[in-house]
mmCIF file of C-alpha atoms and ligand atoms in Angstrom:
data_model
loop_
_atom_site.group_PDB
_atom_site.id
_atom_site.type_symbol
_atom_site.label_atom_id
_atom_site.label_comp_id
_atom_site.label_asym_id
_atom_site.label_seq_id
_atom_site.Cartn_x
_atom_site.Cartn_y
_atom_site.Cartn_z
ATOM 1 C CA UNK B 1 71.621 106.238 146.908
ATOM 2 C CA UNK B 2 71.792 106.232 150.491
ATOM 3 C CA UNK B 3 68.255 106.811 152.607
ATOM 4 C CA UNK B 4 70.168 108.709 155.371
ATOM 5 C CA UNK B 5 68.546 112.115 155.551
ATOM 6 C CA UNK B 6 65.732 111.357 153.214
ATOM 7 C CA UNK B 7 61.685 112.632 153.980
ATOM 8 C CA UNK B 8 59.693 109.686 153.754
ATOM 9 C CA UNK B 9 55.779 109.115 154.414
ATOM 10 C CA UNK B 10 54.127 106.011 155.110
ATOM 11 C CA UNK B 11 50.599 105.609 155.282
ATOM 12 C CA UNK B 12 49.083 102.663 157.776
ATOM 13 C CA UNK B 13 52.371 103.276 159.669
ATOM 14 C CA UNK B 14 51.162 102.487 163.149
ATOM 15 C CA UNK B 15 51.532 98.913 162.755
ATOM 16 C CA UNK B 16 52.559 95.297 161.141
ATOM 17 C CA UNK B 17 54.589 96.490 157.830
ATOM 18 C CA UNK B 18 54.340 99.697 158.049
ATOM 19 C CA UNK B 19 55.826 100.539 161.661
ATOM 20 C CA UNK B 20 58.780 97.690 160.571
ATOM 21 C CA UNK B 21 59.558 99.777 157.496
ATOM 22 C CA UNK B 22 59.594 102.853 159.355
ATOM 23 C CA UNK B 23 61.483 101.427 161.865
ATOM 24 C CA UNK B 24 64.121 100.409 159.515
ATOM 25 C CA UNK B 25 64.255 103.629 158.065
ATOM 26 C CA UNK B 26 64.752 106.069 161.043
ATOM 27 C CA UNK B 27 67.209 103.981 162.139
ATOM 28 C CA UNK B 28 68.983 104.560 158.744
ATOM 29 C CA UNK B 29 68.923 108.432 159.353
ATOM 30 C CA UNK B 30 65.957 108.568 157.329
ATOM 31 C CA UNK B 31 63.388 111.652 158.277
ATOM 32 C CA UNK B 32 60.144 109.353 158.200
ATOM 33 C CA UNK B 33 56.455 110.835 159.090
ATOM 34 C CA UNK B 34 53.853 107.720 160.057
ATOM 35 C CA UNK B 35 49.915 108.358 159.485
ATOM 36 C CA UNK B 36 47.222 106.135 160.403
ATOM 37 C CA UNK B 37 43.808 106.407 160.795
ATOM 38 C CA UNK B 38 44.122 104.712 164.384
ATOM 39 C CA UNK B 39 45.017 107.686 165.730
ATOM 40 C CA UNK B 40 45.643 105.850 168.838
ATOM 41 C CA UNK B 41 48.067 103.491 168.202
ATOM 42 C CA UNK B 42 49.939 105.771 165.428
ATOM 43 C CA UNK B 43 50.585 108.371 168.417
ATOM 44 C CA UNK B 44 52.165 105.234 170.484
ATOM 45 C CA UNK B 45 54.592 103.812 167.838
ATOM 46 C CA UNK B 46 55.719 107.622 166.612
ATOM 47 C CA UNK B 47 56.146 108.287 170.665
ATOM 48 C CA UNK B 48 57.746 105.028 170.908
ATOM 49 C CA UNK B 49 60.476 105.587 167.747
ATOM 50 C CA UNK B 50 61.017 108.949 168.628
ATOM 51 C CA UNK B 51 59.666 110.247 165.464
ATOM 52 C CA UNK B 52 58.951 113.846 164.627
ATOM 53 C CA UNK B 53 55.883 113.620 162.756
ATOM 54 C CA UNK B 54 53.368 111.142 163.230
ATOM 55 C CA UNK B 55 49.316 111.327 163.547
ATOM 56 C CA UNK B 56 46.040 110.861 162.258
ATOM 57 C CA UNK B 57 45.924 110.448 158.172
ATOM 58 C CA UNK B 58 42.688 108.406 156.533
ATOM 59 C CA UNK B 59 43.931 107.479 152.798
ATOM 60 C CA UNK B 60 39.917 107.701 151.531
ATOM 61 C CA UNK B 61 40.069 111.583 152.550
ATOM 62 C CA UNK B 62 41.917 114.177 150.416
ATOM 63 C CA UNK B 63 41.398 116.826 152.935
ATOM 64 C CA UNK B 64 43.349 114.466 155.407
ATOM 65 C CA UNK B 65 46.087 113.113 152.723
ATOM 66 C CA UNK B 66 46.733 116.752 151.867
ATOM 67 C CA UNK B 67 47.014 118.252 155.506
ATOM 68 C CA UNK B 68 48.952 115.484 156.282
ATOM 69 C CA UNK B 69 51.566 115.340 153.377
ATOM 70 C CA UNK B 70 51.181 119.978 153.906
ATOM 71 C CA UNK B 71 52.335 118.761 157.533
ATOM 72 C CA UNK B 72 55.162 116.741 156.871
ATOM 73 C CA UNK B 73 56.760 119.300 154.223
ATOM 74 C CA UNK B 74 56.590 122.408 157.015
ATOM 75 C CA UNK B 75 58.279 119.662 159.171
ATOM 76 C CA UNK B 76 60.483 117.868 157.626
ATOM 77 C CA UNK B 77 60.578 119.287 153.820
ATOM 78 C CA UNK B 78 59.983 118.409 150.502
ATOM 79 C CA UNK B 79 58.832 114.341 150.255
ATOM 80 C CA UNK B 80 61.468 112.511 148.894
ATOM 81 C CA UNK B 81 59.403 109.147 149.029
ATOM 82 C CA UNK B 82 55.821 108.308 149.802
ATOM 83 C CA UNK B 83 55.280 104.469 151.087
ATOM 84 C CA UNK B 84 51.410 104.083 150.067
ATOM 85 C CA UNK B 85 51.142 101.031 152.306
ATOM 86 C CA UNK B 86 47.538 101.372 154.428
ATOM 87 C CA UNK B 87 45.597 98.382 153.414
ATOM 88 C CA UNK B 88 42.494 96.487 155.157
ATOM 89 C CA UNK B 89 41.975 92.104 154.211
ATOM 90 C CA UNK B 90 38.676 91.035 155.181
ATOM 91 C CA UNK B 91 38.270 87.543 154.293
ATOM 92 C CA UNK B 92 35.156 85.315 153.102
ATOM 93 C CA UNK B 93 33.002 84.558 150.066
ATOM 94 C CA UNK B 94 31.795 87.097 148.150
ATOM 95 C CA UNK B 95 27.989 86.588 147.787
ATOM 96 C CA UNK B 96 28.613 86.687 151.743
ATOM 97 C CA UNK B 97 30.380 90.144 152.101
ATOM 98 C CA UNK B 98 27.952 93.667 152.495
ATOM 99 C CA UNK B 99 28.573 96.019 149.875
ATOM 100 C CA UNK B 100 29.390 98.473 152.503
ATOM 101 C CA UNK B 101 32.844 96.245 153.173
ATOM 102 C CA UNK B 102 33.072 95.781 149.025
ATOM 103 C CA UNK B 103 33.176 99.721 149.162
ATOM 104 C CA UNK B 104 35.727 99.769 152.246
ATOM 105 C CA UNK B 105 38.256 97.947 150.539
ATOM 106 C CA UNK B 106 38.169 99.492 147.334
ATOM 107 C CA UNK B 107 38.546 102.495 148.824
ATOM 108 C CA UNK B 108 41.243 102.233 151.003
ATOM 109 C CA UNK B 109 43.367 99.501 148.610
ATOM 110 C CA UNK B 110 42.570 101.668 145.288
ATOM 111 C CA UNK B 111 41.481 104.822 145.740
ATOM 112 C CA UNK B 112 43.781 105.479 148.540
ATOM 113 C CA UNK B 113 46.562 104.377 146.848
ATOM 114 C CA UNK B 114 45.566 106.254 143.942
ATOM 115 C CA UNK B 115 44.505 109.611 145.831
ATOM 116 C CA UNK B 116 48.421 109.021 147.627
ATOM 117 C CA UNK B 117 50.193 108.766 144.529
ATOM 118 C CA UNK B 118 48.297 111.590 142.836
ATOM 119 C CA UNK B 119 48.829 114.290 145.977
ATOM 120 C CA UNK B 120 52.718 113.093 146.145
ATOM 121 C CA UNK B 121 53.347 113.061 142.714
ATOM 122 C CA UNK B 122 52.064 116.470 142.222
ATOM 123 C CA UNK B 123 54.423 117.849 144.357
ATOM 124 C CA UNK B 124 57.482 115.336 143.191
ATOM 125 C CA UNK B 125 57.056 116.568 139.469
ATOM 126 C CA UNK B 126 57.088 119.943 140.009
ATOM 127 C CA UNK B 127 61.003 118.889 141.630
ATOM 128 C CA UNK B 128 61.665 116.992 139.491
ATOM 129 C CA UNK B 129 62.397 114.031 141.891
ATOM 130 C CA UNK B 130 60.741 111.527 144.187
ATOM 131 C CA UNK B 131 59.604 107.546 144.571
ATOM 132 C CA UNK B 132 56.189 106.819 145.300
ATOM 133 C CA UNK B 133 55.954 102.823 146.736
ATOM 134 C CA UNK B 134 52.927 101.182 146.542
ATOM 135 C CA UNK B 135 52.297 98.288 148.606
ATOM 136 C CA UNK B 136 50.106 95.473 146.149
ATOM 137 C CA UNK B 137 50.612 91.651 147.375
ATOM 138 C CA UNK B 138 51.495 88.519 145.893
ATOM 139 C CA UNK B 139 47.643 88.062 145.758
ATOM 140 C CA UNK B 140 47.461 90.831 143.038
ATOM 141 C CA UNK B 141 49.008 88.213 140.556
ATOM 142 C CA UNK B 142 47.036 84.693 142.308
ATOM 143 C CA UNK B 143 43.474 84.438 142.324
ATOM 144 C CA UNK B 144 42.586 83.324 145.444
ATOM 145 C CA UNK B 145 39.464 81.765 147.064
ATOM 146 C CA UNK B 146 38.204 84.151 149.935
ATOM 147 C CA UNK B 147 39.809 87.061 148.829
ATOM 148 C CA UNK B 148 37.769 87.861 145.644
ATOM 149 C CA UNK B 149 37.849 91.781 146.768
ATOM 150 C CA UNK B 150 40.889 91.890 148.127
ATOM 151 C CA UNK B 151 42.856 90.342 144.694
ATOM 152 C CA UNK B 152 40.829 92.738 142.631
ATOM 153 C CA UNK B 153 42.297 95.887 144.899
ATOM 154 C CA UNK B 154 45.593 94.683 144.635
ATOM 155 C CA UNK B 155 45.393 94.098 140.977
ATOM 156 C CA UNK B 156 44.184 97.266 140.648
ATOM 157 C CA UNK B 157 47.515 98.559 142.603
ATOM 158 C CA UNK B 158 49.748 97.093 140.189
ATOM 159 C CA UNK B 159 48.531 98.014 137.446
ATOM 160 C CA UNK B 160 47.687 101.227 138.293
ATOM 161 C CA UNK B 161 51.337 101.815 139.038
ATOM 162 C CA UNK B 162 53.240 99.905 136.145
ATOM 163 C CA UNK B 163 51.185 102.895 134.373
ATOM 164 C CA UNK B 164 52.111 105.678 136.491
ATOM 165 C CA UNK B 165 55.299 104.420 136.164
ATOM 166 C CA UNK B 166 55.462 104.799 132.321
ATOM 167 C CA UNK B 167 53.874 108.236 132.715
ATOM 168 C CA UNK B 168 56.275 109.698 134.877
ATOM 169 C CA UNK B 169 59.753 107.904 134.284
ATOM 170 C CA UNK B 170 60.822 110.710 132.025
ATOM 171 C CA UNK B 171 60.460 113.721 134.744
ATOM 172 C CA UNK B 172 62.129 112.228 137.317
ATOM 173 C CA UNK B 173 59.574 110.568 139.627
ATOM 174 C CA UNK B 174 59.853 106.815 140.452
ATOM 175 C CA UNK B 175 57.149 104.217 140.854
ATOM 176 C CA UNK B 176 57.463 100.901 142.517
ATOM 177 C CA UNK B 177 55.275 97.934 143.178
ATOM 178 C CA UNK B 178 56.225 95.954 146.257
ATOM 179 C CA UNK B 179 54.816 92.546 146.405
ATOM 180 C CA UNK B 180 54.442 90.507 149.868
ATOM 181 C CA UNK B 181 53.860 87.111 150.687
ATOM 182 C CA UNK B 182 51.402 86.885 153.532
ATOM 183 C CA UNK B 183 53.284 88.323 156.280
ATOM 184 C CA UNK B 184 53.305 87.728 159.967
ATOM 185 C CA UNK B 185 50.963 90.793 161.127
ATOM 186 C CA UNK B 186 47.480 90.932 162.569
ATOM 187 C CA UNK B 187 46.468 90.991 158.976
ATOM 188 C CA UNK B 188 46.940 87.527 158.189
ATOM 189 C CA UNK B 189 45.605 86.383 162.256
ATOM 190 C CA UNK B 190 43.786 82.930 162.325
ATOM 191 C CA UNK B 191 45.114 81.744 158.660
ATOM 192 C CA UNK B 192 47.453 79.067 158.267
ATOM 193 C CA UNK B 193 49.295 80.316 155.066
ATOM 194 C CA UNK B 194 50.060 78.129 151.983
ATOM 195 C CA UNK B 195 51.040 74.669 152.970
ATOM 196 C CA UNK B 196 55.214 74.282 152.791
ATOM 197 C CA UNK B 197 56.275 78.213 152.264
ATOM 198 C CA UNK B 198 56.444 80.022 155.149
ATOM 199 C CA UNK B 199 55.070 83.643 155.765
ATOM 200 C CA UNK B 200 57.334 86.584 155.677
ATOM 201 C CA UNK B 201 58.259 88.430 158.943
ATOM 202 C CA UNK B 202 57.169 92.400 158.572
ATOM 203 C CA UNK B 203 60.964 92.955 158.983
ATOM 204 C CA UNK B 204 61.414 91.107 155.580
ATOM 205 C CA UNK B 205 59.433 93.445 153.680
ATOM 206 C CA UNK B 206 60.777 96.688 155.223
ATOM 207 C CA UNK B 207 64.376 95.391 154.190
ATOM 208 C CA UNK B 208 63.115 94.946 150.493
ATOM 209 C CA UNK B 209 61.940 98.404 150.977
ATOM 210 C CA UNK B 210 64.881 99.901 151.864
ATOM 211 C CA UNK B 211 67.176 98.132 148.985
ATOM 212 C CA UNK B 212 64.194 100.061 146.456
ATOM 213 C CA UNK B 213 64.766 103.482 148.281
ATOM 214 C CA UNK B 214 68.514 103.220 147.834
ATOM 215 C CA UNK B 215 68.089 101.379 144.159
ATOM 216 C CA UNK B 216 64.183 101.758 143.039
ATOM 217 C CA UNK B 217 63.423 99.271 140.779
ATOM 218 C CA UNK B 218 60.149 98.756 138.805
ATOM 219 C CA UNK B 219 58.954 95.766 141.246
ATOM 220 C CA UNK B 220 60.412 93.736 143.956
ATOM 221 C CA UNK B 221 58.419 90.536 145.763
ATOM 222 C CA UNK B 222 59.185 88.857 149.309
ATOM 223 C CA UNK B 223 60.129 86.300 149.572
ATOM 224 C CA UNK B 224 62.033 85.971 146.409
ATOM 225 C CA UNK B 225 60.971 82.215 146.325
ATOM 226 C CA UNK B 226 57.466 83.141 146.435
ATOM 227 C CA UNK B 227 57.621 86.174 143.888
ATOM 228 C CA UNK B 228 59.297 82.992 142.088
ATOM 229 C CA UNK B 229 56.772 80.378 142.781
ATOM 230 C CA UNK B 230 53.769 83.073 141.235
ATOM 231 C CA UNK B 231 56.090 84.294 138.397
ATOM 232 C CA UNK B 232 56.181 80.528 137.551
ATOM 233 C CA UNK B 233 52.736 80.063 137.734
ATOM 234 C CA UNK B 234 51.381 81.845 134.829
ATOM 235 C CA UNK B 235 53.756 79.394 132.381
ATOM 236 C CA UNK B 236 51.850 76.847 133.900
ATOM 237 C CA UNK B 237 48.935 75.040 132.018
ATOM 238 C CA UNK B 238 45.520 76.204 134.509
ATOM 239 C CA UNK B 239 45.206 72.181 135.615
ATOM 240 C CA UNK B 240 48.648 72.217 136.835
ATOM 241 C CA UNK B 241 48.578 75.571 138.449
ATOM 242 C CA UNK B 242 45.009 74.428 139.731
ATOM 243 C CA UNK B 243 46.274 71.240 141.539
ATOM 244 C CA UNK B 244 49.273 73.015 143.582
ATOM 245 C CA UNK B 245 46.584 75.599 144.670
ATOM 246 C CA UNK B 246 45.212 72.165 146.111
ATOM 247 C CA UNK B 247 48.180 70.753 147.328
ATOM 248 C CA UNK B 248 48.964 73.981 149.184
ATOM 249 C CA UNK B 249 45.934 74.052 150.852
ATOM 250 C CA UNK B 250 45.248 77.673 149.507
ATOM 251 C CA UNK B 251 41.612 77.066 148.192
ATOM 252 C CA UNK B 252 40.203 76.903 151.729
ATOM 253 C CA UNK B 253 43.041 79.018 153.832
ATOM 254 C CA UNK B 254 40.761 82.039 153.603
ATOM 255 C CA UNK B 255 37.803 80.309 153.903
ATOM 256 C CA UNK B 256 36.676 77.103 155.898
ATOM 257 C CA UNK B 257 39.990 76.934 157.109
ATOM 258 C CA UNK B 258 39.796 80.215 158.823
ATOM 259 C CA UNK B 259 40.583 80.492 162.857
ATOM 260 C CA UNK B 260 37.796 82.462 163.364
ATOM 261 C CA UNK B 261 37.864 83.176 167.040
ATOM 262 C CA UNK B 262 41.786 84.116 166.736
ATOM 263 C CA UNK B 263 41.219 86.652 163.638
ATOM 264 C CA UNK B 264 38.017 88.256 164.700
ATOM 265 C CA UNK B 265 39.495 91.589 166.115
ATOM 266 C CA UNK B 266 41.341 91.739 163.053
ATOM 267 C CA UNK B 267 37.971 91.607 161.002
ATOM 268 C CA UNK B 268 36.371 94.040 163.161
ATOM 269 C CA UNK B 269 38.873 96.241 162.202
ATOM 270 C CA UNK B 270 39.233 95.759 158.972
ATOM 271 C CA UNK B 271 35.615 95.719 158.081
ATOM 272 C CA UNK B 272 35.181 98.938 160.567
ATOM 273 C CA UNK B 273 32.885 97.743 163.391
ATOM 274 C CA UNK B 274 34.937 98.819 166.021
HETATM 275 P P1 NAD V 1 48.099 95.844 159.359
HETATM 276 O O1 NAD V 1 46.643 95.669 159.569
HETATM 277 O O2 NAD V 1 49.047 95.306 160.370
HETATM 278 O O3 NAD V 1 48.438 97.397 159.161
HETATM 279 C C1 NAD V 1 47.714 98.191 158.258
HETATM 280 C C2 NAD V 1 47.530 99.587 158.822
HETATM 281 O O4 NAD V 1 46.762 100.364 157.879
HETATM 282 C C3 NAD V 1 46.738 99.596 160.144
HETATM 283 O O5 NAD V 1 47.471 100.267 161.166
HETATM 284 C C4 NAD V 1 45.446 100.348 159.795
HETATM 285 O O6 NAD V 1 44.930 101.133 160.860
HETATM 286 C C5 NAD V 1 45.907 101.219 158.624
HETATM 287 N N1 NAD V 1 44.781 101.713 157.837
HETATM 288 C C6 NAD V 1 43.632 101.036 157.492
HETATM 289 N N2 NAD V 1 42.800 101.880 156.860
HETATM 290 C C7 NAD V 1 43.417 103.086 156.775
HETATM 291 C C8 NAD V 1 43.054 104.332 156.229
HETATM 292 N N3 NAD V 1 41.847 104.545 155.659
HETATM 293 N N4 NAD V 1 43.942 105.350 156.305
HETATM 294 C C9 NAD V 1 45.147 105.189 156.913
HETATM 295 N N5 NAD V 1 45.528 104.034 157.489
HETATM 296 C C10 NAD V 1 44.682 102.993 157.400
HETATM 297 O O7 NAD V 1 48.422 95.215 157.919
HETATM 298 P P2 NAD V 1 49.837 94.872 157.229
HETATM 299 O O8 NAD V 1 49.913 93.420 157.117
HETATM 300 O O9 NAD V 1 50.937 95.631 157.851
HETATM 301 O O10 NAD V 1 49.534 95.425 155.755
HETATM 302 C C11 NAD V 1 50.167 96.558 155.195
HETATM 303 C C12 NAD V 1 50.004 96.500 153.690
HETATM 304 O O11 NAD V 1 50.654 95.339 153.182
HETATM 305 C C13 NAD V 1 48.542 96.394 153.222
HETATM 306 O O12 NAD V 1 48.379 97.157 152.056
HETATM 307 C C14 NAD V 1 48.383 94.930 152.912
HETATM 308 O O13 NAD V 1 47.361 94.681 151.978
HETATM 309 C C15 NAD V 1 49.759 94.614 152.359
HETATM 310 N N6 NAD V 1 50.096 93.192 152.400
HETATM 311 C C16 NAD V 1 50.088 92.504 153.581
HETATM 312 C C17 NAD V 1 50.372 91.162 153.584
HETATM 313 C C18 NAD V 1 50.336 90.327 154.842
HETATM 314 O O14 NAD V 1 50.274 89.097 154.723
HETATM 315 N N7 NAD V 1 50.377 90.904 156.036
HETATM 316 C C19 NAD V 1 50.706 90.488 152.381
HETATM 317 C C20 NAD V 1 50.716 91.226 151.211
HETATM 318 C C21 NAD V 1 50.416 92.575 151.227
#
């Protein structure tokens, strides 16, 4: 299947993964529509790529998921594929983080994704066609210090979609689970990533993204060697597994070893101060 001509919608599309994946894709000849709750900044890349549609979408707001997907169709027509990809990481212990940023991510990782998935899917099954792409992470299959919240979302994502997968298979509508390594973007800003594998560039994942559009497959992670290295890990007795954890440095990259002057915009952001 080629992506040429296709109506695709990705959510969180202003920036870092998103805006790579869409730029892959219009330059493919695919129709793509970007929404972002930074209205701002969404308006400047869709300017900027010479998209059609672009503008303000928030993922935690079914009045703004259906406008915006209502939009798109009138535009563009029917969604082929939707790219839930919008996603916020605060980082930080736990007994640390206010319940109001507990709330925040759960409700943009999961309930956004979930709310996306349901609105598109409606639509795709009454066609009988369509590929809904939700964007977990690697760190929905590692438990990782600093990111108790965030793992739980993107566990969440997974399996919420292996199901909707199963549920829908038969009528035509495909679901996919795209699994990142951290990723150069202002997401991961002031972390050092796990010691000896390097991050994935944004470019990376929107290329993995592609190959699903014009194949889907049930799951795909970048970098293959670290979809690998976390496949491997649940063989592994939990001292083994435990002591590379160590090794790599990955029980304090979200915590102590945080740059915090270098990633506070980023947490402003994410956590919705600004
Ligand atoms: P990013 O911060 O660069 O971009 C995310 C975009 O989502 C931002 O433009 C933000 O404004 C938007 N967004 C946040 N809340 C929203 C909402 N309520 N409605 C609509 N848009 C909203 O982050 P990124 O690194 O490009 O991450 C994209 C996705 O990939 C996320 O789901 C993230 O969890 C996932 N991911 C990222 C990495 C990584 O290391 N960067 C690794 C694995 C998975």
């Amino acid at each position: 299947m080629t992506v040429e001509g296709k109506v695709v919608v990705i959510t969180g599309g202003a920036r870092g993964i998103g805006l790579a994946t869409a730029t892959a894709l219009h330059r493919l000849g695919a129709k793509v529509a970007i929404g972002d709750v930074d209205e701002t900044t969404v308006k400047e890349s869709g300017t900027e790529l010479g998209l059609d549609v672009y503008g303000k979408l928030d993922v935690t707001d079914p009045e703004s998921f259906t406008t915006f997907l209502d939009e798109v169709e009138r535009q563009l027509g029917p969604i082929d594929v939707l790219i839930n990809n919008a996603g916020i990481m605060p980082t930080g212990r736990v007994i640390d983080e206010p319940d109001r940023v507990t709330r925040r991510i759960l409700d943009i990782n999961v309930y956004g994704v979930v709310l996306g998935s349901k609105l598109a899917a409606q639509r795709m099954v009454r066609r009988g066609s369509g590929h809904v792409i939700n964007i977990a992470s690697l760190a929905g299959e590692t438990p990782t210090a600093g990111l108790a919240t965030y793992c739980a979302s993107k566990y969440a994502v997974i399996g919420f979609t292996e199901s909707a997968r199963m549920e829908y298979r038969e009528k035509g509508v495909s679901f996919s689970t795209v699994l990142p390594t951290f990723t150069n973007t202002e997401l991961t800003a002031g972390t050092a990533g796990a010691k000896g594998l390097k991050n994935a560039e944004p470019e990376d994942i929107a290329n993995a993204i592609v190959s699903l559009i014009e194949k889907p497959r049930r799951r795909v992670a970048v970098t293959r060697l670290a979809g690998l290295l976390v496949a491997s890990a649940k063989f592994l007795p939990i001292a083994v597994s435990e002591f590379i954890v160590k090794k790599t440095g990955m029980d304090h990259v979200f915590l102590e070893n945080v740059d915090t002057a270098q990633r506070a915009a980023y947490e402003a952001r994410a956590r919705g101060d600004v």
